[in-house]
Tab-separated table of C-alpha atoms in Angstrom:
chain	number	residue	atom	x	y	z
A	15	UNK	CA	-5.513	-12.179	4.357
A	16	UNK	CA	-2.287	-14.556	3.326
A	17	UNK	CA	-3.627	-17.973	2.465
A	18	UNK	CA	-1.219	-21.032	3.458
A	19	UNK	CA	1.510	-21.160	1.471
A	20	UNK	CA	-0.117	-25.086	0.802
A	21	UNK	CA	-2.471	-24.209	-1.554
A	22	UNK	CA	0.565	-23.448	-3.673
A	23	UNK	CA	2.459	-26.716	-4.003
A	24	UNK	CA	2.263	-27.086	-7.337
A	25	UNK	CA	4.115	-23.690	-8.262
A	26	UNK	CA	7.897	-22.998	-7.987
A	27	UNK	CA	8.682	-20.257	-4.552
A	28	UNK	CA	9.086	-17.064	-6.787
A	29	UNK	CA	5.231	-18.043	-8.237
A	30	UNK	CA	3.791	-19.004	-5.372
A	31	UNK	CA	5.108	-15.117	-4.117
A	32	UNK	CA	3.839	-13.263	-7.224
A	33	UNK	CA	0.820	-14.662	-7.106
A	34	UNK	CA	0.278	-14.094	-3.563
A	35	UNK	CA	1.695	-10.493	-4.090
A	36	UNK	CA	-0.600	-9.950	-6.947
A	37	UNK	CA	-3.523	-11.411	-5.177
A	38	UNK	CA	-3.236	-8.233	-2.833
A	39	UNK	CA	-1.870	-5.174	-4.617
A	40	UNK	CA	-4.645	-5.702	-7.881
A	41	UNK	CA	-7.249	-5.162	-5.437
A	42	UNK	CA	-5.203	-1.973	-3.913
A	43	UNK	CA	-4.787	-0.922	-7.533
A	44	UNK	CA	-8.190	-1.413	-8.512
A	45	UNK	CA	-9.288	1.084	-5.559
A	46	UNK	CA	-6.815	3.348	-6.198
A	47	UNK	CA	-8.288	3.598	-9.829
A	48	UNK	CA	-11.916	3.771	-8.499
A	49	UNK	CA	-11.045	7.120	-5.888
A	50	UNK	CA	-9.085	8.945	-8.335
A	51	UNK	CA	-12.057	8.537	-10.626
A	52	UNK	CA	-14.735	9.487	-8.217
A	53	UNK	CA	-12.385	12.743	-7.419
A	54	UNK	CA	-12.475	15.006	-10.819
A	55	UNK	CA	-14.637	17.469	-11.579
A	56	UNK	CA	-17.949	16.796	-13.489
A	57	UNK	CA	-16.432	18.663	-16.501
A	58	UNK	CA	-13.251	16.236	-16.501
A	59	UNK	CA	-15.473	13.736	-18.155
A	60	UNK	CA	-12.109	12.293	-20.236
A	61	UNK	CA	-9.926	11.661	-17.245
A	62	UNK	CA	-12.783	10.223	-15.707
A	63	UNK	CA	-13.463	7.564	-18.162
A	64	UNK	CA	-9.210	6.984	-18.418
A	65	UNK	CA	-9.516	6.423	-14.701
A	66	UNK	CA	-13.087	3.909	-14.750
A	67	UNK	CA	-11.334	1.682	-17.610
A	68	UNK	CA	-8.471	1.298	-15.024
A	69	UNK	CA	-10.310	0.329	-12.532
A	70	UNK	CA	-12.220	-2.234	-14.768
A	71	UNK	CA	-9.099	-3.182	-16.081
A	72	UNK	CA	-7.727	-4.244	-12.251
A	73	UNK	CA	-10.982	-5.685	-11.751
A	74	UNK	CA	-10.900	-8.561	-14.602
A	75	UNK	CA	-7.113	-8.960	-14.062
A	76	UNK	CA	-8.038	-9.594	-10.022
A	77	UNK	CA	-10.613	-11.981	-11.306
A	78	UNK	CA	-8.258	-13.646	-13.023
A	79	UNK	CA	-5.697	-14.029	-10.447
A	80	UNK	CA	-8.260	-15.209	-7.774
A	81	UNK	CA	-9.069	-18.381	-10.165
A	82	UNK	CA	-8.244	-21.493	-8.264
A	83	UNK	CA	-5.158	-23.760	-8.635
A	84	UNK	CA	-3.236	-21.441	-11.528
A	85	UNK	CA	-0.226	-23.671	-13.300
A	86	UNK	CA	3.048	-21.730	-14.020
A	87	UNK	CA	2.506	-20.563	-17.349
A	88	UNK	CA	-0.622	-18.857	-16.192
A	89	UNK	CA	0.902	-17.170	-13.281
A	90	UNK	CA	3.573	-16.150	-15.647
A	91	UNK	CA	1.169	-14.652	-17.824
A	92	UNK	CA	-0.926	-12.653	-14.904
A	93	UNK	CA	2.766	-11.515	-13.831
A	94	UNK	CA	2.933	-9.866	-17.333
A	95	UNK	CA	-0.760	-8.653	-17.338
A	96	UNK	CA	-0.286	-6.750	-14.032
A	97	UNK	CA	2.878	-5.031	-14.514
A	98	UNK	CA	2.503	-3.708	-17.961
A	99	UNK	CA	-1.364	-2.355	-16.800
A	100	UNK	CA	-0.006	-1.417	-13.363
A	101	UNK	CA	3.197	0.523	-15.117
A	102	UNK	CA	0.684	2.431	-17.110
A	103	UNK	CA	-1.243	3.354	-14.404
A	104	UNK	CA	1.769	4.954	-12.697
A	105	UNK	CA	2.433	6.685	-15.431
A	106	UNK	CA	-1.488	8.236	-15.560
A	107	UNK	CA	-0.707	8.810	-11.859
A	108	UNK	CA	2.628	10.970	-12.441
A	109	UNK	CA	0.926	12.821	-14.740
A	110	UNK	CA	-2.194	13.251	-13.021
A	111	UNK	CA	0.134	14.879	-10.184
A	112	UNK	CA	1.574	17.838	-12.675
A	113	UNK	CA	-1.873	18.218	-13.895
A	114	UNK	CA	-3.092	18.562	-10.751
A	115	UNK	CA	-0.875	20.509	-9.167
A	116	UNK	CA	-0.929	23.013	-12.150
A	117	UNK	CA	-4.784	23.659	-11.683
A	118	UNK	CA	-4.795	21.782	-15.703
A	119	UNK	CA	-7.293	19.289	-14.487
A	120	UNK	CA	-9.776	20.068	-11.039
A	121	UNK	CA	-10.308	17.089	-8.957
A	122	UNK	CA	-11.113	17.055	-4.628
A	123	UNK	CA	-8.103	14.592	-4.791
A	124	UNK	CA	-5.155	16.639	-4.069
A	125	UNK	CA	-1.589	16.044	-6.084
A	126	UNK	CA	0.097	14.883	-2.756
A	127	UNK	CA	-2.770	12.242	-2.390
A	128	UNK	CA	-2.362	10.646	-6.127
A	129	UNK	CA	1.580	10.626	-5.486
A	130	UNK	CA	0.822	8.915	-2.190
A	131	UNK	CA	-0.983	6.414	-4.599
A	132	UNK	CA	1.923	6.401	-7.169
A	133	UNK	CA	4.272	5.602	-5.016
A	134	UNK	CA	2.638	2.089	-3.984
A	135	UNK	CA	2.269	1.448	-7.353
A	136	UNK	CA	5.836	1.810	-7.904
A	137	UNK	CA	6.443	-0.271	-4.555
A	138	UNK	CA	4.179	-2.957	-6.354
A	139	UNK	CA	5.684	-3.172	-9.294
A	140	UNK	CA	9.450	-3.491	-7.835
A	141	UNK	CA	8.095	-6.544	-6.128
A	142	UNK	CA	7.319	-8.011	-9.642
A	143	UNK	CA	10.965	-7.015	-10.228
A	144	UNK	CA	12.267	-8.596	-7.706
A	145	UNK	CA	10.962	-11.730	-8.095
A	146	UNK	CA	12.133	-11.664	-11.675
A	147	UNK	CA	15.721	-10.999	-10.645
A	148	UNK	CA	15.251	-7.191	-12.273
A	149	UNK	CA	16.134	-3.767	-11.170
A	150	UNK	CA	13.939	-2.606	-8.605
A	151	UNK	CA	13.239	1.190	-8.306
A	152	UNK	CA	15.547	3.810	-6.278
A	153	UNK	CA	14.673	4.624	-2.630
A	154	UNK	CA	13.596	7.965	-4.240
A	155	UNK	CA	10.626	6.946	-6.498
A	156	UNK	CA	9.207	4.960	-3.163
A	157	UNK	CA	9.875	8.101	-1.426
A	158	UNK	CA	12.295	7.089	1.440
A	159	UNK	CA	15.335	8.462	2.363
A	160	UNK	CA	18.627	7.901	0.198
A	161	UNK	CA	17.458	8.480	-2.780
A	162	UNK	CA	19.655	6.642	-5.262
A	163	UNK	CA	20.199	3.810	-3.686
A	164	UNK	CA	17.948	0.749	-5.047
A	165	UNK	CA	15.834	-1.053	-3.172
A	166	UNK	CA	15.275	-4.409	-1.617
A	167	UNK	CA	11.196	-4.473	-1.809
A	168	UNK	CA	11.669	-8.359	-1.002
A	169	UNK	CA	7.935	-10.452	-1.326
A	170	UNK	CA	6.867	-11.935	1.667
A	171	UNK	CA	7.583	-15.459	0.899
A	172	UNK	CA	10.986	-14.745	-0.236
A	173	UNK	CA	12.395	-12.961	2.947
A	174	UNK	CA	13.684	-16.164	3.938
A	175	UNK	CA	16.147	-16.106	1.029
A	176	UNK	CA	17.012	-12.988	2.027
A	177	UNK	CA	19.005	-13.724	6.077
A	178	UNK	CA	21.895	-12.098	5.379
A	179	UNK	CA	19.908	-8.700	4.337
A	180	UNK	CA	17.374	-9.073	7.183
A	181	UNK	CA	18.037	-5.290	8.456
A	182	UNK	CA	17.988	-3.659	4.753
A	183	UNK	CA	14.876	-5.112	4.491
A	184	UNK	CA	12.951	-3.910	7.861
A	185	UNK	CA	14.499	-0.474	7.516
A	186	UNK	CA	13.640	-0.304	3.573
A	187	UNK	CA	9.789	-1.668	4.647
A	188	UNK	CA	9.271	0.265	7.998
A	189	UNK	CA	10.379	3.675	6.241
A	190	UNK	CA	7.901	2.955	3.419
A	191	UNK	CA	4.593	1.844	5.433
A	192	UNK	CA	5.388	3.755	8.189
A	193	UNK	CA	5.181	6.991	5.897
A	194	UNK	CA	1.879	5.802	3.864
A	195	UNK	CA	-0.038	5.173	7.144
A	196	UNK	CA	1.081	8.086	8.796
A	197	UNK	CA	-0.261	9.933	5.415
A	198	UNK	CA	-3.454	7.924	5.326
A	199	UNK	CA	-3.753	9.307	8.876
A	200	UNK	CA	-3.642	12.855	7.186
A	201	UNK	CA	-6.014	12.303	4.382
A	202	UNK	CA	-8.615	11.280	6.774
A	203	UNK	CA	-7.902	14.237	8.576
A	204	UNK	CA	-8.232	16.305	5.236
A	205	UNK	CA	-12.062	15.145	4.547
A	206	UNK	CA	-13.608	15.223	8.609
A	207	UNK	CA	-15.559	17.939	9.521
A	208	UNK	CA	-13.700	20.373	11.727
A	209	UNK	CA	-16.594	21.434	13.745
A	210	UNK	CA	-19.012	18.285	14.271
A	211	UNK	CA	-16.327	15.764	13.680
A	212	UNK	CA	-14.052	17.581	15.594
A	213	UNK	CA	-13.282	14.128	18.261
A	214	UNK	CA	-12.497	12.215	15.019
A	215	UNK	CA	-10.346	14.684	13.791
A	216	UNK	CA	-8.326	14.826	16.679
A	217	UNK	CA	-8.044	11.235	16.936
A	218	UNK	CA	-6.483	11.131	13.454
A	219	UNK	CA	-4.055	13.708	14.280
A	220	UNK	CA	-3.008	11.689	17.140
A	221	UNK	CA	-2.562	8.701	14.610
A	222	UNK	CA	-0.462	10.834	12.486
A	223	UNK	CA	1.817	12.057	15.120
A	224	UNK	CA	2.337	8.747	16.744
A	225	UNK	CA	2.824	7.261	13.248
A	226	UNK	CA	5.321	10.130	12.058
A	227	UNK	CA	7.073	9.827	15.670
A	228	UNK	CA	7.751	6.269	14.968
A	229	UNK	CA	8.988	7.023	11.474
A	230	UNK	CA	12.099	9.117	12.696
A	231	UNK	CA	13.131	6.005	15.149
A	232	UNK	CA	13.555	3.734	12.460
A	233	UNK	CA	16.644	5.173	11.229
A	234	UNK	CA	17.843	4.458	14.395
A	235	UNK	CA	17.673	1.004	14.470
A	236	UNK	CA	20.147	-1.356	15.795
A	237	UNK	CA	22.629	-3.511	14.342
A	238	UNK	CA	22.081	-6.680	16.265
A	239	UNK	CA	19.721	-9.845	15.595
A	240	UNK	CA	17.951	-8.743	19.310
A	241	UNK	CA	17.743	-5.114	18.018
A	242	UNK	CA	16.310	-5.076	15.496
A	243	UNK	CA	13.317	-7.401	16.041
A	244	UNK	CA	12.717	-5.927	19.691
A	245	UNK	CA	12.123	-2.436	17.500
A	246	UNK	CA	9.793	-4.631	14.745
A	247	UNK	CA	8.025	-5.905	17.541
A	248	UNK	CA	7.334	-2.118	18.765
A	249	UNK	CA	6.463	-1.132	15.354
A	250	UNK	CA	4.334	-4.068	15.156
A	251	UNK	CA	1.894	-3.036	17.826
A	252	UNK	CA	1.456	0.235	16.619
A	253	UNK	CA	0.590	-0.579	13.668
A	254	UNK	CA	-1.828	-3.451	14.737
A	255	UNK	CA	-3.827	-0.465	16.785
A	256	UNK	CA	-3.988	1.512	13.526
A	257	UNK	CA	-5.378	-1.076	11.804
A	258	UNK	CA	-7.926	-2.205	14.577
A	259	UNK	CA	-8.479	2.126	14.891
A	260	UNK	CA	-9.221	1.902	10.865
A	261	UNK	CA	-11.471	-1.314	11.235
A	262	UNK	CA	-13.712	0.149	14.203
A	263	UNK	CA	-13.512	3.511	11.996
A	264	UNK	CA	-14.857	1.682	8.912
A	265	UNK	CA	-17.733	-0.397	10.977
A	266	UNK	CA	-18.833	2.997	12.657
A	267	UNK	CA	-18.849	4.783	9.469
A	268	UNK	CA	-20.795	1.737	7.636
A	269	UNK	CA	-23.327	2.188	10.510
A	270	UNK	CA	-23.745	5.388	10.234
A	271	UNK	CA	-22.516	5.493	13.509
A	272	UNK	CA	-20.344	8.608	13.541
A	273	UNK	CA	-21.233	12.323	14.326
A	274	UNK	CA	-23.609	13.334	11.518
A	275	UNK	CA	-23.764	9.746	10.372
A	276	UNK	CA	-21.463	10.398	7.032
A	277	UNK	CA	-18.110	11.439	6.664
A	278	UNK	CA	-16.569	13.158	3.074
A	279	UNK	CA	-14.636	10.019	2.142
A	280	UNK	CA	-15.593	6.967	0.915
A	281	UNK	CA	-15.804	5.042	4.242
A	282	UNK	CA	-14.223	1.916	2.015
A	283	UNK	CA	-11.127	4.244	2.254
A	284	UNK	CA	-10.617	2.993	5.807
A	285	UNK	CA	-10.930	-0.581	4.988
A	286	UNK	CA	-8.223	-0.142	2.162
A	287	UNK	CA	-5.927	1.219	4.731
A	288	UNK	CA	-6.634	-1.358	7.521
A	289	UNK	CA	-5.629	-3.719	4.377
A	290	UNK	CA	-2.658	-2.557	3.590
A	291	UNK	CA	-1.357	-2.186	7.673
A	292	UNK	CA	-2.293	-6.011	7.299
A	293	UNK	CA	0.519	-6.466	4.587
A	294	UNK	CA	2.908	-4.499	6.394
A	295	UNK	CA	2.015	-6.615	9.636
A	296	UNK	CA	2.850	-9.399	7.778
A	297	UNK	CA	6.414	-8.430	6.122
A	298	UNK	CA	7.434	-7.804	10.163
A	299	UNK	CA	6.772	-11.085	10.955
A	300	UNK	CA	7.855	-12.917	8.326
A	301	UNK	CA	11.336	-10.793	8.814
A	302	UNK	CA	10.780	-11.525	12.602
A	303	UNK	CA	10.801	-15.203	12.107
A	304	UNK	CA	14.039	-15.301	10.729
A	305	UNK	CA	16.182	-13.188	12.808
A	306	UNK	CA	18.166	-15.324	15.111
Protein backbone atom coordinates (compact mmCIF):
# COMPACT_ATOMS: atom_id res chain seq x y z
CA UNK A 1 0.00 0.00 0.00
CA UNK A 2 3.16 2.38 1.22
CA UNK A 3 5.26 3.11 -1.82
CA UNK A 4 9.21 3.41 -1.11
CA UNK A 5 9.96 6.23 0.59
CA UNK A 6 12.43 6.74 -2.89
CA UNK A 7 10.00 8.00 -4.99
CA UNK A 8 10.09 10.94 -2.63
CA UNK A 9 13.62 12.31 -2.78
CA UNK A 10 12.94 15.38 -3.96
CA UNK A 11 10.58 16.48 -0.95
CA UNK A 12 11.71 17.48 2.59
CA UNK A 13 10.65 14.24 5.48
CA UNK A 14 7.47 16.07 6.85
CA UNK A 15 6.23 16.18 2.81
CA UNK A 16 7.22 13.13 1.85
CA UNK A 17 4.81 11.96 5.20
CA UNK A 18 1.81 14.18 4.31
CA UNK A 19 1.72 13.17 1.13
CA UNK A 20 1.98 9.62 1.86
CA UNK A 21 -0.63 10.18 4.70
CA UNK A 22 -2.89 11.96 2.36
CA UNK A 23 -2.42 9.46 -0.35
CA UNK A 24 -4.37 7.00 2.07
CA UNK A 25 -6.89 8.78 4.29
CA UNK A 26 -8.55 10.89 0.91
CA UNK A 27 -9.47 7.64 -0.37
CA UNK A 28 -10.89 6.57 3.31
CA UNK A 29 -12.61 9.95 3.27
CA UNK A 30 -13.94 9.71 -0.04
CA UNK A 31 -15.74 6.29 1.04
CA UNK A 32 -16.78 7.48 4.07
CA UNK A 33 -18.64 10.30 2.07
CA UNK A 34 -20.00 7.77 -0.52
CA UNK A 35 -21.77 5.25 2.53
CA UNK A 36 -23.16 8.00 4.46
CA UNK A 37 -24.73 9.12 1.22
CA UNK A 38 -26.05 5.83 0.08
CA UNK A 39 -27.60 5.53 3.86
CA UNK A 40 -30.51 8.38 4.07
CA UNK A 41 -33.77 8.03 3.33
CA UNK A 42 -35.17 8.72 -0.23
CA UNK A 43 -36.94 11.82 1.21
CA UNK A 44 -33.47 13.24 2.62
CA UNK A 45 -32.75 14.29 -0.88
CA UNK A 46 -30.62 17.58 0.66
CA UNK A 47 -28.31 15.64 2.90
CA UNK A 48 -27.90 13.38 0.19
CA UNK A 49 -26.59 15.74 -2.32
CA UNK A 50 -24.31 17.54 0.85
CA UNK A 51 -22.94 14.05 1.25
CA UNK A 52 -22.35 13.14 -2.98
CA UNK A 53 -20.47 16.68 -3.36
CA UNK A 54 -18.18 15.33 -0.54
CA UNK A 55 -17.46 12.49 -1.92
CA UNK A 56 -16.72 14.20 -5.35
CA UNK A 57 -14.91 16.63 -3.57
CA UNK A 58 -12.34 13.69 -2.01
CA UNK A 59 -12.39 12.25 -5.30
CA UNK A 60 -10.68 15.26 -7.39
CA UNK A 61 -8.53 16.15 -4.32
CA UNK A 62 -7.28 12.15 -4.39
CA UNK A 63 -6.71 12.71 -8.04
CA UNK A 64 -4.73 15.34 -7.36
CA UNK A 65 -2.58 13.90 -4.78
CA UNK A 66 -1.95 10.65 -6.83
CA UNK A 67 -0.24 12.96 -9.69
CA UNK A 68 3.31 11.86 -10.09
CA UNK A 69 6.50 13.57 -8.76
CA UNK A 70 4.55 16.65 -6.73
CA UNK A 71 7.28 19.62 -5.80
CA UNK A 72 6.85 21.22 -2.30
CA UNK A 73 4.69 23.97 -2.99
CA UNK A 74 2.19 21.59 -4.44
CA UNK A 75 2.21 19.23 -1.60
CA UNK A 76 1.84 22.24 0.53
CA UNK A 77 -1.09 23.24 -1.25
CA UNK A 78 -2.91 19.55 -1.26
CA UNK A 79 -1.98 19.72 2.64
CA UNK A 80 -4.28 22.83 2.73
CA UNK A 81 -6.93 21.39 0.28
CA UNK A 82 -7.45 18.26 2.45
CA UNK A 83 -7.67 19.62 5.81
CA UNK A 84 -9.92 22.53 5.30
CA UNK A 85 -12.45 19.93 3.07
CA UNK A 86 -11.71 17.10 5.53
CA UNK A 87 -12.46 19.63 8.71
CA UNK A 88 -15.74 20.36 7.09
CA UNK A 89 -16.62 17.06 6.63
CA UNK A 90 -16.21 16.35 10.36
CA UNK A 91 -18.16 18.91 11.09
CA UNK A 92 -21.23 17.47 8.59
CA UNK A 93 -20.36 14.24 10.45
CA UNK A 94 -20.92 15.70 14.15
CA UNK A 95 -23.88 17.01 13.09
CA UNK A 96 -25.14 14.26 11.16
CA UNK A 97 -24.74 12.25 14.61
CA UNK A 98 -27.33 14.72 16.66
CA UNK A 99 -29.49 14.59 13.69
CA UNK A 100 -29.45 11.20 13.64
CA UNK A 101 -29.72 10.28 16.85
CA UNK A 102 -32.71 12.73 17.32
CA UNK A 103 -34.81 10.86 14.56
CA UNK A 104 -34.32 14.81 12.61
CA UNK A 105 -32.94 13.10 9.59
CA UNK A 106 -33.73 8.93 8.79
CA UNK A 107 -30.84 7.17 7.38
CA UNK A 108 -29.97 2.87 7.77
CA UNK A 109 -26.59 4.38 8.99
CA UNK A 110 -26.86 4.50 12.64
CA UNK A 111 -25.35 7.70 14.79
CA UNK A 112 -22.71 5.35 16.44
CA UNK A 113 -21.59 4.31 12.83
CA UNK A 114 -21.08 8.11 11.43
CA UNK A 115 -19.17 8.91 14.85
CA UNK A 116 -17.12 5.79 14.19
CA UNK A 117 -16.43 7.69 10.84
CA UNK A 118 -15.86 11.10 12.59
CA UNK A 119 -13.56 10.03 14.68
CA UNK A 120 -10.98 8.91 11.82
CA UNK A 121 -11.52 11.99 10.35
CA UNK A 122 -10.43 13.71 13.35
CA UNK A 123 -7.45 11.07 13.65
CA UNK A 124 -6.64 12.26 9.97
CA UNK A 125 -6.61 15.54 10.38
CA UNK A 126 -4.29 15.55 13.70
CA UNK A 127 -1.79 13.86 11.47
CA UNK A 128 -1.84 17.02 9.22
CA UNK A 129 -1.27 18.73 12.59
CA UNK A 130 1.35 17.04 13.51
CA UNK A 131 3.36 17.31 10.76
CA UNK A 132 2.82 21.04 10.86
CA UNK A 133 4.10 21.27 14.43
CA UNK A 134 0.18 22.16 15.54
CA UNK A 135 -2.06 21.04 18.26
CA UNK A 136 -3.30 17.75 17.67
CA UNK A 137 -6.78 16.77 19.07
CA UNK A 138 -7.46 15.39 22.80
CA UNK A 139 -7.53 11.60 23.40
CA UNK A 140 -11.31 12.31 23.78
CA UNK A 141 -12.35 13.48 20.24
CA UNK A 142 -10.35 10.12 18.91
CA UNK A 143 -12.27 8.37 21.47
CA UNK A 144 -9.56 6.69 23.68
CA UNK A 145 -9.16 6.74 27.12
CA UNK A 146 -7.84 9.97 29.02
CA UNK A 147 -9.67 12.26 27.60
CA UNK A 148 -7.82 15.55 27.88
CA UNK A 149 -4.72 14.62 27.30
CA UNK A 150 -3.45 15.46 23.56
CA UNK A 151 -2.31 13.19 21.38
CA UNK A 152 0.75 11.95 19.62
CA UNK A 153 -1.03 10.69 16.16
CA UNK A 154 2.73 10.58 14.81
CA UNK A 155 2.81 9.81 10.58
CA UNK A 156 4.44 6.83 9.70
CA UNK A 157 7.56 8.22 8.34
CA UNK A 158 8.12 10.39 11.23
CA UNK A 159 8.08 7.72 14.09
CA UNK A 160 11.66 7.63 13.80
CA UNK A 161 11.88 11.20 15.14
CA UNK A 162 9.86 10.20 17.67
CA UNK A 163 12.48 7.23 19.96
CA UNK A 164 12.15 8.71 23.00
CA UNK A 165 8.09 8.57 22.79
CA UNK A 166 8.09 5.08 21.22
CA UNK A 167 5.48 3.68 23.98
CA UNK A 168 3.04 6.90 23.84
CA UNK A 169 2.86 6.22 20.46
CA UNK A 170 1.92 2.27 20.32
CA UNK A 171 -0.44 2.73 23.23
CA UNK A 172 -2.05 6.06 21.62
CA UNK A 173 -2.26 3.87 18.02
CA UNK A 174 -3.22 0.35 19.40
CA UNK A 175 -6.14 1.96 21.58
CA UNK A 176 -7.38 3.79 18.47
CA UNK A 177 -7.32 0.89 15.67
CA UNK A 178 -7.85 -1.62 17.98
CA UNK A 179 -11.34 0.05 18.86
CA UNK A 180 -12.32 0.92 15.02
CA UNK A 181 -11.72 -2.73 13.93
CA UNK A 182 -13.27 -4.21 16.74
CA UNK A 183 -16.37 -1.77 15.70
CA UNK A 184 -16.06 -2.57 12.03
CA UNK A 185 -16.40 -6.14 13.36
CA UNK A 186 -19.86 -4.96 14.81
CA UNK A 187 -21.19 -3.12 11.87
CA UNK A 188 -20.79 -6.14 9.80
CA UNK A 189 -22.51 -7.91 12.33
CA UNK A 190 -25.35 -5.18 12.25
CA UNK A 191 -26.21 -5.75 8.33
CA UNK A 192 -25.83 -10.07 8.10
CA UNK A 193 -28.76 -11.93 8.08
CA UNK A 194 -29.43 -13.62 11.39
CA UNK A 195 -31.04 -16.63 10.03
CA UNK A 196 -29.25 -17.60 6.58
CA UNK A 197 -26.08 -15.80 7.39
CA UNK A 198 -26.12 -16.99 10.66
CA UNK A 199 -22.09 -18.79 10.24
CA UNK A 200 -21.00 -15.27 9.12
CA UNK A 201 -22.52 -13.67 11.83
CA UNK A 202 -20.97 -15.65 14.30
CA UNK A 203 -17.70 -15.36 12.79
CA UNK A 204 -17.89 -11.57 13.16
CA UNK A 205 -18.81 -11.79 16.67
CA UNK A 206 -15.84 -13.83 17.24
CA UNK A 207 -13.78 -10.97 15.48
CA UNK A 208 -15.28 -8.51 17.76
CA UNK A 209 -14.61 -10.30 20.92
CA UNK A 210 -11.10 -11.23 20.10
CA UNK A 211 -10.57 -7.63 18.88
CA UNK A 212 -12.27 -5.99 22.09
CA UNK A 213 -10.26 -8.69 24.29
CA UNK A 214 -7.10 -7.37 22.89
CA UNK A 215 -8.17 -3.79 23.42
CA UNK A 216 -8.28 -4.07 27.35
CA UNK A 217 -4.48 -5.61 27.26
CA UNK A 218 -3.10 -2.70 25.80
CA UNK A 219 -3.32 -0.64 28.77
CA UNK A 220 -1.31 -3.07 30.20
CA UNK A 221 1.59 -2.78 28.34
CA UNK A 222 5.06 -2.86 29.54
CA UNK A 223 7.58 -0.38 30.15
CA UNK A 224 10.59 -1.98 28.59
CA UNK A 225 12.09 -1.81 24.88
CA UNK A 226 11.40 -6.01 24.90
CA UNK A 227 7.84 -5.32 26.22
CA UNK A 228 6.49 -3.49 24.42
CA UNK A 229 7.33 -4.77 20.92
CA UNK A 230 6.81 -8.55 22.07
CA UNK A 231 2.96 -7.14 22.78
CA UNK A 232 3.06 -5.15 19.06
CA UNK A 233 4.16 -8.21 17.66
CA UNK A 234 0.95 -10.04 19.29
CA UNK A 235 -1.22 -7.30 18.21
CA UNK A 236 0.32 -7.52 14.93
CA UNK A 237 -0.89 -10.98 14.09
CA UNK A 238 -4.22 -10.41 15.07
CA UNK A 239 -4.71 -7.88 13.20
CA UNK A 240 -3.01 -9.38 10.03
CA UNK A 241 -5.88 -12.34 10.38
CA UNK A 242 -8.54 -9.61 10.42
CA UNK A 243 -7.40 -8.19 7.54
CA UNK A 244 -6.78 -11.53 5.56
CA UNK A 245 -10.65 -12.53 7.35
CA UNK A 246 -11.89 -9.03 5.62
CA UNK A 247 -10.01 -9.78 2.24
CA UNK A 248 -11.42 -13.50 1.86
CA UNK A 249 -14.82 -11.79 3.16
CA UNK A 250 -14.69 -9.18 0.35
CA UNK A 251 -13.59 -11.86 -2.56
CA UNK A 252 -16.52 -14.21 -1.34
CA UNK A 253 -18.93 -11.47 -1.26
CA UNK A 254 -17.68 -10.09 -4.86
CA UNK A 255 -18.37 -13.71 -6.01
CA UNK A 256 -21.37 -13.98 -4.82
CA UNK A 257 -20.02 -16.60 -2.93
CA UNK A 258 -21.74 -16.24 0.44
CA UNK A 259 -25.09 -17.72 1.76
CA UNK A 260 -27.77 -16.07 -0.40
CA UNK A 261 -25.08 -14.64 -2.62
CA UNK A 262 -25.56 -10.80 -1.22
CA UNK A 263 -25.09 -9.40 1.99
CA UNK A 264 -26.88 -5.73 3.23
CA UNK A 265 -23.61 -3.81 3.02
CA UNK A 266 -21.75 -2.65 0.39
CA UNK A 267 -19.27 -5.58 0.08
CA UNK A 268 -16.52 -2.58 -0.73
CA UNK A 269 -17.10 -1.99 3.06
CA UNK A 270 -14.82 -4.96 3.74
CA UNK A 271 -12.12 -3.88 1.49
CA UNK A 272 -12.10 -0.36 3.24
CA UNK A 273 -11.56 -2.09 6.47
CA UNK A 274 -8.89 -4.62 5.29
CA UNK A 275 -7.29 -1.07 4.15
CA UNK A 276 -7.21 0.57 7.00
CA UNK A 277 -5.84 -2.81 9.28
CA UNK A 278 -3.07 -2.33 6.50
CA UNK A 279 -2.20 1.23 7.92
CA UNK A 280 -2.35 0.16 11.34
CA UNK A 281 -0.03 -2.91 10.35
CA UNK A 282 2.20 -0.56 9.18
CA UNK A 283 2.47 2.12 12.20
CA UNK A 284 3.49 -1.35 14.37
CA UNK A 285 6.23 -1.92 12.37
CA UNK A 286 7.55 1.12 11.69
CA UNK A 287 7.38 1.64 15.77
CA UNK A 288 8.81 -1.98 15.88
CA UNK A 289 11.83 -1.08 13.93
CA UNK A 290 12.95 1.35 16.22
CA UNK A 291 12.64 -0.07 19.58
CA UNK A 292 15.97 -1.26 20.72
Amino acid sequence: MFEDAGYYQRLPLELEAALEEMRFWLRIMADHAKLIRNGFDLMEERFFRVSDRFSLDFDELLRQVQAPSPGPPEVVGLMNKSEYLTGKFRDFKASLVELINNCRVLSNRPGELIDHLRREAEYFLGKMRRIQGRPTPTREEIGIPDGNLPTFLVPRLLIPSFQDHLKEISIEENLFWLHQHSEHAGVLGIYLRPVVQRELLREVREWERRLESELRRVERMPVSPEGIKRVNEGIGRLVRQWQEYLEELFAKISRCQVPTGQVNFPPSLADHMAREAVYHLSLLEAINEKLH
